[in-house]
mmCIF file of C-alpha atoms in Angstrom:
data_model
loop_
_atom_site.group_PDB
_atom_site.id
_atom_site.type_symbol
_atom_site.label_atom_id
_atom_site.label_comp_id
_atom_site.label_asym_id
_atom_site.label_seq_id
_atom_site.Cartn_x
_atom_site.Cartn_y
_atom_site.Cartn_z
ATOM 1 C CA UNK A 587 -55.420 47.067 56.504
ATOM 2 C CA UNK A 588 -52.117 48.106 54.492
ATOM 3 C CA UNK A 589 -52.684 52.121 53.850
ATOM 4 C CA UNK A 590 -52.101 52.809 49.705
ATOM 5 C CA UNK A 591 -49.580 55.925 50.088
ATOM 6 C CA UNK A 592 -48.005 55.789 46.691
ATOM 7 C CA UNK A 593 -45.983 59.357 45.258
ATOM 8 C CA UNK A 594 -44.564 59.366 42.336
ATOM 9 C CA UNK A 595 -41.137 61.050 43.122
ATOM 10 C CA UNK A 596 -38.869 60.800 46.492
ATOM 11 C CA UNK A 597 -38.715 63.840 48.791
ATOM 12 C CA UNK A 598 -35.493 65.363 47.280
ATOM 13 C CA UNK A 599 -37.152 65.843 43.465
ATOM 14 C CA UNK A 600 -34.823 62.378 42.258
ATOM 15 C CA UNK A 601 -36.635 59.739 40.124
ATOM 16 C CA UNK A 602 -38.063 56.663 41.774
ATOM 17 C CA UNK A 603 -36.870 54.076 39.206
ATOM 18 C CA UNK A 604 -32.960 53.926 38.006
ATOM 19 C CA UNK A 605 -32.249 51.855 34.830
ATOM 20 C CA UNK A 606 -28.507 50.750 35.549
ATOM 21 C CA UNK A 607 -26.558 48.687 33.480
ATOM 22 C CA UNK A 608 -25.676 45.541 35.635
ATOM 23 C CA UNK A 609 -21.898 45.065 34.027
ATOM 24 C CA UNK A 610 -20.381 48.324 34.732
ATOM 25 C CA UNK A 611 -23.010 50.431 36.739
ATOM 26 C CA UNK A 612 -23.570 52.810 34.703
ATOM 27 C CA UNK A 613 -26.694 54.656 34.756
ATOM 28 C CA UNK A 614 -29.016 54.795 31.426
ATOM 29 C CA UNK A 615 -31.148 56.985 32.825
ATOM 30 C CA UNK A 616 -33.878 58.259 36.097
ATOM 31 C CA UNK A 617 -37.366 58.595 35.712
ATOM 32 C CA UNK A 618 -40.489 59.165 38.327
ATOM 33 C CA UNK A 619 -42.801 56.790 36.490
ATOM 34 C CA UNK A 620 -42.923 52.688 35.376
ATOM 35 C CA UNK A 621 -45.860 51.831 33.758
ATOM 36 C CA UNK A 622 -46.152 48.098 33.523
ATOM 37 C CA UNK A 623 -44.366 47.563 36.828
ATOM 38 C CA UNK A 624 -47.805 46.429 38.411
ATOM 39 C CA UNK A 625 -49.281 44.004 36.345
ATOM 40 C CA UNK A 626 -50.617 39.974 36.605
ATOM 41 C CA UNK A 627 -47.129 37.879 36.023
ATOM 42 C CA UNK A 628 -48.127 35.135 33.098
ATOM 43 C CA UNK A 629 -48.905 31.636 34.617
ATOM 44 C CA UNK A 630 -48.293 28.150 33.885
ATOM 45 C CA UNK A 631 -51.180 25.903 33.956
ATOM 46 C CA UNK A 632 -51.496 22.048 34.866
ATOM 47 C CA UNK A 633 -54.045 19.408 34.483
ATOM 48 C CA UNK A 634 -53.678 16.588 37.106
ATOM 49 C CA UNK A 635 -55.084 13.717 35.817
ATOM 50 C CA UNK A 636 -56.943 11.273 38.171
ATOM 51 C CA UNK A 637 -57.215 13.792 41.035
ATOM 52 C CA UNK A 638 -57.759 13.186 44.503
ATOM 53 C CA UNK A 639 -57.953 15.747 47.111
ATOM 54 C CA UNK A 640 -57.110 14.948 50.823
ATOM 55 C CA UNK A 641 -59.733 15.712 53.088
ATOM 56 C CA UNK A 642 -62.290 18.080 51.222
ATOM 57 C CA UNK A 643 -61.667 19.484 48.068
ATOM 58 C CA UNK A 644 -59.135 22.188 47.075
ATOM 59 C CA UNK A 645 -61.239 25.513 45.338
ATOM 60 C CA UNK A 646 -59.997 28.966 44.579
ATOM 61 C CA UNK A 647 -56.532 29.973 46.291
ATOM 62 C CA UNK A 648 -54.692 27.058 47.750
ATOM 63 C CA UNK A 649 -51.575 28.658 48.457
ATOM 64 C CA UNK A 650 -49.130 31.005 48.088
ATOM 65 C CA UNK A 651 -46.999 28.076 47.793
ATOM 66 C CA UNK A 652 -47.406 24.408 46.337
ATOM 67 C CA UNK A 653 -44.902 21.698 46.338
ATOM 68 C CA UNK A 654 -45.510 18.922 43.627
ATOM 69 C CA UNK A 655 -43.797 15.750 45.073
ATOM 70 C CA UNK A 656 -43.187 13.151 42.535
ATOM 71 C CA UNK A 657 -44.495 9.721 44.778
ATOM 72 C CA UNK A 658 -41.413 7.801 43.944
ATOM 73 C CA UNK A 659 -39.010 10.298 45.031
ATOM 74 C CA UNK A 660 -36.441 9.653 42.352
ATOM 75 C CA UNK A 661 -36.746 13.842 41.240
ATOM 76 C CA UNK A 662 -36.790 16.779 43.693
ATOM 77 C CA UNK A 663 -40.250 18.718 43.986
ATOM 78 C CA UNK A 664 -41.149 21.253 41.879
ATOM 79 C CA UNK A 665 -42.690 24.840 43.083
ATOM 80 C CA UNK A 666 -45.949 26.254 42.120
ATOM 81 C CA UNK A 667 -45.764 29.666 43.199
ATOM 82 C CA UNK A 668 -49.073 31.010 43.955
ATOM 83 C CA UNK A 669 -51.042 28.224 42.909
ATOM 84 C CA UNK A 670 -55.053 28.520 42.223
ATOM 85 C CA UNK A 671 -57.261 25.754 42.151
ATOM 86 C CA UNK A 672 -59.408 26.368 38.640
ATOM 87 C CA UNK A 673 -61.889 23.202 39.586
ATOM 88 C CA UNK A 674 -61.786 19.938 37.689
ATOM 89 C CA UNK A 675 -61.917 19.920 33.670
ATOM 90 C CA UNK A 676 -65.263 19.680 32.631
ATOM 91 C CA UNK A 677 -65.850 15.659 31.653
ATOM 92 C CA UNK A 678 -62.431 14.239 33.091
ATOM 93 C CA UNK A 679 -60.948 13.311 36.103
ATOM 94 C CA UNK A 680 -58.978 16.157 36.040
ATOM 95 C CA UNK A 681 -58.081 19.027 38.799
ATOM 96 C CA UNK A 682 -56.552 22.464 36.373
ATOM 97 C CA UNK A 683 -54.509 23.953 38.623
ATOM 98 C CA UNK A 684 -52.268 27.552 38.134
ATOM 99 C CA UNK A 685 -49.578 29.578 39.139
ATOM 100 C CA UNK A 686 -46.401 31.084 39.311
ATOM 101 C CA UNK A 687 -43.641 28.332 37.955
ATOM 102 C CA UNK A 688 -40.401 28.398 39.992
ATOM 103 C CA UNK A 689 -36.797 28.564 38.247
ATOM 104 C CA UNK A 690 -36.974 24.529 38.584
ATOM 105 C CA UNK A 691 -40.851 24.920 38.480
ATOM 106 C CA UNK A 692 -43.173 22.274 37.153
ATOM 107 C CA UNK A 693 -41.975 19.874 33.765
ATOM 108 C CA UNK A 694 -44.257 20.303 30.906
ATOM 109 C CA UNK A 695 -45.276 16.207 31.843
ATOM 110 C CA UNK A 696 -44.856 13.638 34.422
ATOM 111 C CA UNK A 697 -46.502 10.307 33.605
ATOM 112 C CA UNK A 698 -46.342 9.110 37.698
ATOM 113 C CA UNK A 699 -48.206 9.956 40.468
ATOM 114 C CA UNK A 700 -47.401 13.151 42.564
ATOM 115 C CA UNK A 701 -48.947 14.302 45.792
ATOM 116 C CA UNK A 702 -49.733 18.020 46.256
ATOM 117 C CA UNK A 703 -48.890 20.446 49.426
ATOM 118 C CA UNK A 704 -49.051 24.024 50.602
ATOM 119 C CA UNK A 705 -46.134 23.480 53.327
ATOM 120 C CA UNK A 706 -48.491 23.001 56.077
ATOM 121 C CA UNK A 707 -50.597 20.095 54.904
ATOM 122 C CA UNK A 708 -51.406 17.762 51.882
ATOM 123 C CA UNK A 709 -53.806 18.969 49.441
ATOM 124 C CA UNK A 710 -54.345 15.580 47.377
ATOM 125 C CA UNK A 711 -52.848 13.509 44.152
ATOM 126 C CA UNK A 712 -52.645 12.648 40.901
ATOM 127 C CA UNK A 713 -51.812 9.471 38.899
ATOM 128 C CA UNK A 714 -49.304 11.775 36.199
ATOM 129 C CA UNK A 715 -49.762 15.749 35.292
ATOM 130 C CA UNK A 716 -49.786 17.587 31.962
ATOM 131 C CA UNK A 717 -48.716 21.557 31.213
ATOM 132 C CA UNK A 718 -51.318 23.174 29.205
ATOM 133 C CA UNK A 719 -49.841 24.760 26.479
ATOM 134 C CA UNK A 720 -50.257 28.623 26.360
ATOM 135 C CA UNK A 721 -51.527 30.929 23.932
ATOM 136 C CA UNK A 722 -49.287 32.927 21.725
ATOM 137 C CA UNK A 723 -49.084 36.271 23.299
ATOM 138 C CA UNK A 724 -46.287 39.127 23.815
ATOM 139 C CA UNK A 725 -45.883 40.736 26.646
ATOM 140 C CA UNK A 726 -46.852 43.693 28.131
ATOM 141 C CA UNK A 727 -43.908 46.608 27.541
ATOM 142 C CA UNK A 728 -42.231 48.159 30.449
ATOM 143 C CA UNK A 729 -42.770 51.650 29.881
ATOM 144 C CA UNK A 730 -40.829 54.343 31.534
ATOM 145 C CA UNK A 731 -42.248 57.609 31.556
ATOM 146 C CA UNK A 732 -40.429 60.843 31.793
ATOM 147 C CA UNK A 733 -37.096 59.572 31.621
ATOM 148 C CA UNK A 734 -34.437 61.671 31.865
ATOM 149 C CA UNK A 735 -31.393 59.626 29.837
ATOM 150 C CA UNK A 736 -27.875 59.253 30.187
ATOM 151 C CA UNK A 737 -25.596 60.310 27.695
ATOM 152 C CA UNK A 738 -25.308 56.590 26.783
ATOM 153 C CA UNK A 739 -28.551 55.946 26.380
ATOM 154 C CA UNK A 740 -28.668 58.791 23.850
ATOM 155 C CA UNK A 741 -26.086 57.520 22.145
ATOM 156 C CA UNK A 742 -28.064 54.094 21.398
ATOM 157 C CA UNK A 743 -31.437 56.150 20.582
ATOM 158 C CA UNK A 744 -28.999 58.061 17.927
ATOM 159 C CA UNK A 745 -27.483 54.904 16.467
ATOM 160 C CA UNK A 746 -31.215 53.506 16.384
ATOM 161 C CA UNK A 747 -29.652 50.216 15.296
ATOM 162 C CA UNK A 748 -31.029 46.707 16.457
ATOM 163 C CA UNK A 749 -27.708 45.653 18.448
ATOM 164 C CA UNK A 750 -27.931 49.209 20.000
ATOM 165 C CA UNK A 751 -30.622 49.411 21.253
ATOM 166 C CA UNK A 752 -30.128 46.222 23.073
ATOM 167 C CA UNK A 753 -29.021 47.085 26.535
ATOM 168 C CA UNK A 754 -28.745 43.351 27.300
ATOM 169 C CA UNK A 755 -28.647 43.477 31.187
ATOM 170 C CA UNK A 756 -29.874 45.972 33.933
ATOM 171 C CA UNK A 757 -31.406 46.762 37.089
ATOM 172 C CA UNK A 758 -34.409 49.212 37.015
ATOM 173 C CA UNK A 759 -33.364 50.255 40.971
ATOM 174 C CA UNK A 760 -36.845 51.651 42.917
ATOM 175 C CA UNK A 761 -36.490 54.076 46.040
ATOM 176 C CA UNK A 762 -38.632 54.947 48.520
ATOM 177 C CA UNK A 763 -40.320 58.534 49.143
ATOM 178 C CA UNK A 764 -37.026 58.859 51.127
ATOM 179 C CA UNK A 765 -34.593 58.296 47.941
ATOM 180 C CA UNK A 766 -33.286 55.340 49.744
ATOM 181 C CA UNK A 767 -33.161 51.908 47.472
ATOM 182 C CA UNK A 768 -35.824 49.896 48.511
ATOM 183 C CA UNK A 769 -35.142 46.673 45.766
ATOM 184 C CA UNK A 770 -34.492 46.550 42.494
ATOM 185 C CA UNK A 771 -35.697 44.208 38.971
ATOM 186 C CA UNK A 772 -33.403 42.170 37.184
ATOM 187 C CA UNK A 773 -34.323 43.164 32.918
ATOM 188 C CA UNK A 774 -32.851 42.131 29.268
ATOM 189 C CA UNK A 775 -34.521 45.302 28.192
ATOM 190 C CA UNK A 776 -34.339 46.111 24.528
ATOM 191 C CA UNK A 777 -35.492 49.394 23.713
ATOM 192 C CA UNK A 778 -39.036 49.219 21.516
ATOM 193 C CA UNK A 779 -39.653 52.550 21.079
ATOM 194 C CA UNK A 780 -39.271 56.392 21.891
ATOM 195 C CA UNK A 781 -41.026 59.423 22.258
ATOM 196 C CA UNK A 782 -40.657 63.003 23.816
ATOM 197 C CA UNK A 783 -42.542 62.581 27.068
ATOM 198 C CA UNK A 784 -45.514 64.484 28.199
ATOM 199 C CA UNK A 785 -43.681 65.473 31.575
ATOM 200 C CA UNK A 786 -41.219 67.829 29.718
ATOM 201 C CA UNK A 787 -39.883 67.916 26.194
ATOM 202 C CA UNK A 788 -36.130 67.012 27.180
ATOM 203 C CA UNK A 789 -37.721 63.481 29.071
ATOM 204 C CA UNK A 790 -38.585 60.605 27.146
ATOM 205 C CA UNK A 791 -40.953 57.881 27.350
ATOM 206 C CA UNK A 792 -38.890 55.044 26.962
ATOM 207 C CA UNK A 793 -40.991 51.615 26.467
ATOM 208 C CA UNK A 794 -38.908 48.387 26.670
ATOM 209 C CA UNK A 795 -39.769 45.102 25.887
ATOM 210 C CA UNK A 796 -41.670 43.134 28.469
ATOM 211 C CA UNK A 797 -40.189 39.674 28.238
ATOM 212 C CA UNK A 798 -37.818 38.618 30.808
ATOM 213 C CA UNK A 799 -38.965 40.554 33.445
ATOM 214 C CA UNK A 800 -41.056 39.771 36.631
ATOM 215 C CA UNK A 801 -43.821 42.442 37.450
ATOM 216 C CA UNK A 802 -45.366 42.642 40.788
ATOM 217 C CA UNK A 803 -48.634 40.574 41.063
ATOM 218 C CA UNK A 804 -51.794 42.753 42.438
ATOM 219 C CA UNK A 805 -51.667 40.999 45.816
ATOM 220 C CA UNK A 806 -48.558 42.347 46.196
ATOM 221 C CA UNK A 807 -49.504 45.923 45.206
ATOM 222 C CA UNK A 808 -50.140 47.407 47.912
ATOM 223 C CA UNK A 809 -47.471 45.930 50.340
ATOM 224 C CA UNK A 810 -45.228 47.779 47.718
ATOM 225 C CA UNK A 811 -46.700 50.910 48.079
ATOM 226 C CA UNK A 812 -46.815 50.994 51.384
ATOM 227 C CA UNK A 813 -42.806 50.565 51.446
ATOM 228 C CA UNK A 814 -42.633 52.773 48.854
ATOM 229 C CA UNK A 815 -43.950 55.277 51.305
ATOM 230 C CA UNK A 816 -41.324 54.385 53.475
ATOM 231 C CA UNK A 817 -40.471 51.245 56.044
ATOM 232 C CA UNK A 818 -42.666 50.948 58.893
ATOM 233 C CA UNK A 819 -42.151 53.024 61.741
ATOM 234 C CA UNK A 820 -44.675 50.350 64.170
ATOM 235 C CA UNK A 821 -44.025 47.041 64.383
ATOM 236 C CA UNK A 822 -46.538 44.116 62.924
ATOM 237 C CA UNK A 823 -48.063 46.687 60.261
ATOM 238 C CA UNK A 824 -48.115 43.081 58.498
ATOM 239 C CA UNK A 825 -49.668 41.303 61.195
ATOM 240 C CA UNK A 826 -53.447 41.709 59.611
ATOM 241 C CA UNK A 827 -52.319 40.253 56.193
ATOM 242 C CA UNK A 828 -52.941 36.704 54.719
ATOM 243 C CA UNK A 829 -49.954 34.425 54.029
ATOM 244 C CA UNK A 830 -49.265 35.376 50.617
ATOM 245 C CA UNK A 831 -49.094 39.161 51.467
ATOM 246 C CA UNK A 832 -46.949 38.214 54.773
ATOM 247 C CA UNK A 833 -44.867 36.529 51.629
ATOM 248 C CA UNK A 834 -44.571 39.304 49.302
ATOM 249 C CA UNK A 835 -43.988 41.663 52.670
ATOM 250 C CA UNK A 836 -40.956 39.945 53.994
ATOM 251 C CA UNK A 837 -39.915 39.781 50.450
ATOM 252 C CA UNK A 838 -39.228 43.344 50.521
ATOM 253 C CA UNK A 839 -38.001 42.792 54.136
ATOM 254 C CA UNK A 840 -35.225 40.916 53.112
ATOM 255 C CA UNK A 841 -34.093 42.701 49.969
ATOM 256 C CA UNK A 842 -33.890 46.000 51.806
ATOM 257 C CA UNK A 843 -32.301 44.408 55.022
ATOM 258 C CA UNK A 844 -29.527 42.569 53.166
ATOM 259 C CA UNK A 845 -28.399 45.905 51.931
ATOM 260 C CA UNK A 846 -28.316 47.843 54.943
ATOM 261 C CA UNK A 847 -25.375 48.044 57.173
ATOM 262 C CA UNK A 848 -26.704 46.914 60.402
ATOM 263 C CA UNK A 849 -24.476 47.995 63.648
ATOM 264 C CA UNK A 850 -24.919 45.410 66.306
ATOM 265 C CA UNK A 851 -25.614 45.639 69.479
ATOM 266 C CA UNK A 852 -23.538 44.071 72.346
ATOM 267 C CA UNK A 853 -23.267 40.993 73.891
ATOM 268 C CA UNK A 854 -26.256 39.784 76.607
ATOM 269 C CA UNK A 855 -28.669 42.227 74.829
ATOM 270 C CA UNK A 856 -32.275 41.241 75.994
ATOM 271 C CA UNK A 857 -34.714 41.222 72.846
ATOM 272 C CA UNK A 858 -38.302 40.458 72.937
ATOM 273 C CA UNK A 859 -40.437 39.261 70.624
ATOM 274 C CA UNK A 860 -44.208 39.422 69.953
ATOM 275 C CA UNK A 861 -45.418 36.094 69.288
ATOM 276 C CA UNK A 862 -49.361 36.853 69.332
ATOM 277 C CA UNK A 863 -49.093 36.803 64.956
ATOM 278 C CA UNK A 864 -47.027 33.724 64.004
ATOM 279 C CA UNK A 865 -49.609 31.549 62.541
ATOM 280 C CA UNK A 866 -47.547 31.225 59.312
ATOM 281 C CA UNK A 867 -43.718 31.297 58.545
ATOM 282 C CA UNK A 868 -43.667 34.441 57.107
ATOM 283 C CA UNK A 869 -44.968 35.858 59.838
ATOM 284 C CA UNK A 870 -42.188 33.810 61.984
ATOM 285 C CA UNK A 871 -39.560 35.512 60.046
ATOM 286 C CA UNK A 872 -41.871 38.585 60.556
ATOM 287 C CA UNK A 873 -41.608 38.870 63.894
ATOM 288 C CA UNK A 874 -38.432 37.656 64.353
ATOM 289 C CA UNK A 875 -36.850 40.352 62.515
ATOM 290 C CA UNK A 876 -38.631 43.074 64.094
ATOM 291 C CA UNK A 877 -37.150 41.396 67.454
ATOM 292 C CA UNK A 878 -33.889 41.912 66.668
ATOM 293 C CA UNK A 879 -33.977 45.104 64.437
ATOM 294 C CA UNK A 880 -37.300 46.943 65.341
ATOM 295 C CA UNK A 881 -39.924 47.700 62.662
ATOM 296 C CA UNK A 882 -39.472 46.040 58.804
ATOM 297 C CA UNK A 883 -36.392 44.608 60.352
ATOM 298 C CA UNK A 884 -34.520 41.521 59.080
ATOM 299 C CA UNK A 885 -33.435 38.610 60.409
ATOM 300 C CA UNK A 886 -33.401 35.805 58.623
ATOM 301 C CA UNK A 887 -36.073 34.848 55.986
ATOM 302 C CA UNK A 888 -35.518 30.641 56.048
ATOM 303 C CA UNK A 889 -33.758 28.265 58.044
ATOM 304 C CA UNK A 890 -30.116 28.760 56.271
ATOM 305 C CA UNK A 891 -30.900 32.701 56.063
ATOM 306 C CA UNK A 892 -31.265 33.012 59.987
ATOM 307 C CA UNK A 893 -27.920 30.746 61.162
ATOM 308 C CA UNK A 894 -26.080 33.646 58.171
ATOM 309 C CA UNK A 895 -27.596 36.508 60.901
ATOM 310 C CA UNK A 896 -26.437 34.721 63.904
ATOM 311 C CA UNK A 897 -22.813 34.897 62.749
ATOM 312 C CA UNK A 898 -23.117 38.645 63.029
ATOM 313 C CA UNK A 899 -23.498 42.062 61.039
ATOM 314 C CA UNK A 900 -27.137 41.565 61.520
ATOM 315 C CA UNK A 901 -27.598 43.582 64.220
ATOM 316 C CA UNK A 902 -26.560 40.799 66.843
ATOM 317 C CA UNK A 903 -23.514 39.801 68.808
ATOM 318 C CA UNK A 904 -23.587 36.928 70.815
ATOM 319 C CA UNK A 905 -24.616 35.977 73.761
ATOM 320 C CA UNK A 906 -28.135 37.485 74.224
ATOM 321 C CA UNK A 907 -31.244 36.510 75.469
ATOM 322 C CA UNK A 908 -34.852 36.466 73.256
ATOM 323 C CA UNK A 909 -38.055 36.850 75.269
ATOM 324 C CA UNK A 910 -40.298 34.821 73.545
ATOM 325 C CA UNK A 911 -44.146 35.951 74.143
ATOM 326 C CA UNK A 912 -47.058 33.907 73.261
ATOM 327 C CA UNK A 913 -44.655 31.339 72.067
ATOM 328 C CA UNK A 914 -47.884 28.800 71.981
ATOM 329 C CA UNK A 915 -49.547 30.414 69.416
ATOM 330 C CA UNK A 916 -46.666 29.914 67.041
ATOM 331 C CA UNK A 917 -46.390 26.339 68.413
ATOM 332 C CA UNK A 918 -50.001 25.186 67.547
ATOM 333 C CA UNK A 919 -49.531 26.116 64.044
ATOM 334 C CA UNK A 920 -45.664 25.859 63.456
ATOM 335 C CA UNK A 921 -45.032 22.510 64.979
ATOM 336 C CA UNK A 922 -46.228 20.230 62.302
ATOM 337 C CA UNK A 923 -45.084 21.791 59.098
ATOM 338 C CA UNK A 924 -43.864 20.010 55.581
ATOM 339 C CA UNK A 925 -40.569 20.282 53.719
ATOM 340 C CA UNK A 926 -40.670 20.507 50.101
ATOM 341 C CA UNK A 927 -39.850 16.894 49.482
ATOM 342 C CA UNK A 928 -43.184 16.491 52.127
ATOM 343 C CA UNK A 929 -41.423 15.390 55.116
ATOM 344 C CA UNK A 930 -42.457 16.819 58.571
ATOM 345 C CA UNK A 931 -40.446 18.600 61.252
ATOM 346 C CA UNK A 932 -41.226 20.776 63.656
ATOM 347 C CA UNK A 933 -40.617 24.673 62.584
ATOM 348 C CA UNK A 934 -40.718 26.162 66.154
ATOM 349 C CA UNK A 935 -38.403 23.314 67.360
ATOM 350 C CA UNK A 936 -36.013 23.828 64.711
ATOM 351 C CA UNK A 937 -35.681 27.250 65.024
ATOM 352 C CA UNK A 938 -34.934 27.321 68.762
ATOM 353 C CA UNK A 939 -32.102 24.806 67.826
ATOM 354 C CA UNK A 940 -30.696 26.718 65.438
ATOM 355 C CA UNK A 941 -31.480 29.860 68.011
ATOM 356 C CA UNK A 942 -29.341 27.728 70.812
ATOM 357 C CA UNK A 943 -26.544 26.882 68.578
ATOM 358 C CA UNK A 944 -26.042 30.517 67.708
ATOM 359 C CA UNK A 945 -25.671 32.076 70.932
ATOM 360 C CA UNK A 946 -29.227 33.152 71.475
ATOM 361 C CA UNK A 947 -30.890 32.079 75.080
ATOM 362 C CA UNK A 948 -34.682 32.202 74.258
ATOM 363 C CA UNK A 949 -37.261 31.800 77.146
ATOM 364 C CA UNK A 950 -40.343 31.153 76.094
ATOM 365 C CA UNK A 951 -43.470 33.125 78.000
#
């Protein structure tokens, strides 16, 4: 169970959340407080038409990932982040299915059959699909409370026109307890409206338009508070989660470890790693990167990700040698995994390869 530790300010009195302007870094101003940063991200949903599951039939959460394969291969598949199963559409053939749509996520149609998968087996198919068409709604503002503003920030509020009040592209950077940057939210924030804040009469509550922005799902929640806290100082604190929360953990695991400067260790270093907990691939990654750079470490989040590490400034040098515990566990339910496009291959296999080719001697125990 993930402890909840969530302050609203770092140890040194800074702001948790930094608005910076993405062009020229500068800062439009600090505040302790983001209301709107935790909320349910909107989600596309999808009728597939003529349904068929594989094997019994797919209800409530099917995966923090789903791969839509069109059955003639002539398109790439399409991501379903977080998919749900909503049950079949009362008098049709009809599964409704929602979730998260990826960058290249889903098309609004597809009058062919497509076969469904979570990455480690096939949920079913469909003769074509259909996007429902969403409701009108706005979204929720992003509301920073007791913000204490730049000097061009004021500025903007002071010329109060429409184009000025348009800060077109930032960051809102988030810090630990510690004041170190934990990871950061891309925004097109235009500025809604103002107000003296509540905290103190120079802060303002600055609310910015929602759109545009990706809030932090409520699965997710408290993973991020428990970084916010701080990174682990134990490894597999994640080891209890379910695959989705291993997800949004190694997330964070990446975003902080590609920003830290790692200082690697010599050549013929001995690592080990704890294999009892790799029953997913997050939790590969996982506990990978806490074998090479102890608690919340990184190494590698994907295939492509982990031969990057192996060149160095990861915290390895080659040659070295990786102690591989329990490597059956990961084994039985790595071994038989699908690619997007629904191919096979063996995870654990691959892995070692790519392991091998960079310099790294693993024995398996």
């Amino acid at each position: 169970m993930i402890p909840t530790v969530h302050k609203d300010r770092d140890h040194r009195g800074q702001g948790r959340y930094t608005l910076t302007d993405t062009g020229d870094g500068q800062v439009w101003g600090t505040c302790a407080e983001a209301e709107g940063l935790f909320r349910e991200p909107w989600r596309g949903t999808y009728e597939l038409f003529g349904w068929v599951p594989d094997g019994a039939e797919v209800r409530g959460w099917v995966g923090s990932r789903v791969w839509l394969v069109p059955e003639d291969r002539t398109l790439d598949a399409w991501l379903l982040e977080d998919a749900e199963s909503l049950g079949p559409y009362p008098g049709t053939d009809a599964l409704v299915i929602n979730g998260l749509d990826d960058y290249e996520g889903p098309p609004a149609g597809h009058r062919a059959p497509v076969r469904l998968h979570n990455g480690y087996q096939w949920l079913g198919s469909c003769r074509e699909l259909s996007r429902v068409l969403p409701p009108d709604h706005a979204a929720p503002p992003l509301i920073l409370r007791g913000l204490a503003p730049g000097d061009r920030l004021r500025r903007a509020l002071a010329t109060g026109t429409r184009r000025a009040l348009d800060l077109e592209e930032a960051r809102l950077e988030i810090r630990d307890d510690r004041g170190e940057l934990l990871t950061d939210r891309l925004l097109r924030p235009k500025v809604r409206t103002w107000r003296p804040s509540s905290h103190r009469t120079d802060l303002l509550d600055l609310e910015l338009d929602g759109e545009h922005f990706e809030p932090v799902p409520g699965y997710a929640r408290p993973i991020w508070e428990r970084w916010l806290a701080g990174p682990p100082d134990a490894p597999g604190v994640w080891a209890s989660l379910e695959t989705r929360q291993r997800g949004a953990w190694l997330d964070l695991v990446r975003e902080r470890g590609c920003r830290l400067e790692h200082h690697d260790l010599a050549a013929g270093h001995v690592y080990e790693l704890d294999g009892r907990h790799i029953t997913d691939i997050p939790g590969l990654y996982l506990a990978l990167g806490e074998a090479v750079n102890g608690p919340g470490g990184y190494f590698g989040g994907c295939l492509d990700a982990l031969v990057d590490c192996l060149r160095g400034n990861f915290g390895y040098t080659a040659p070295a040698t990786l102690l591989w515990r329990d490597a059956a566990i990961a084994a039985g339910y790595l071994s038989r995994v699908l690619a997007p496009n629904g191919e096979s291959y063996d995870l654990v296999a691959t892995v070692l390869e790519v392991l091998t080719e960079g310099g790294m001697r693993v024995t398996l125990m």
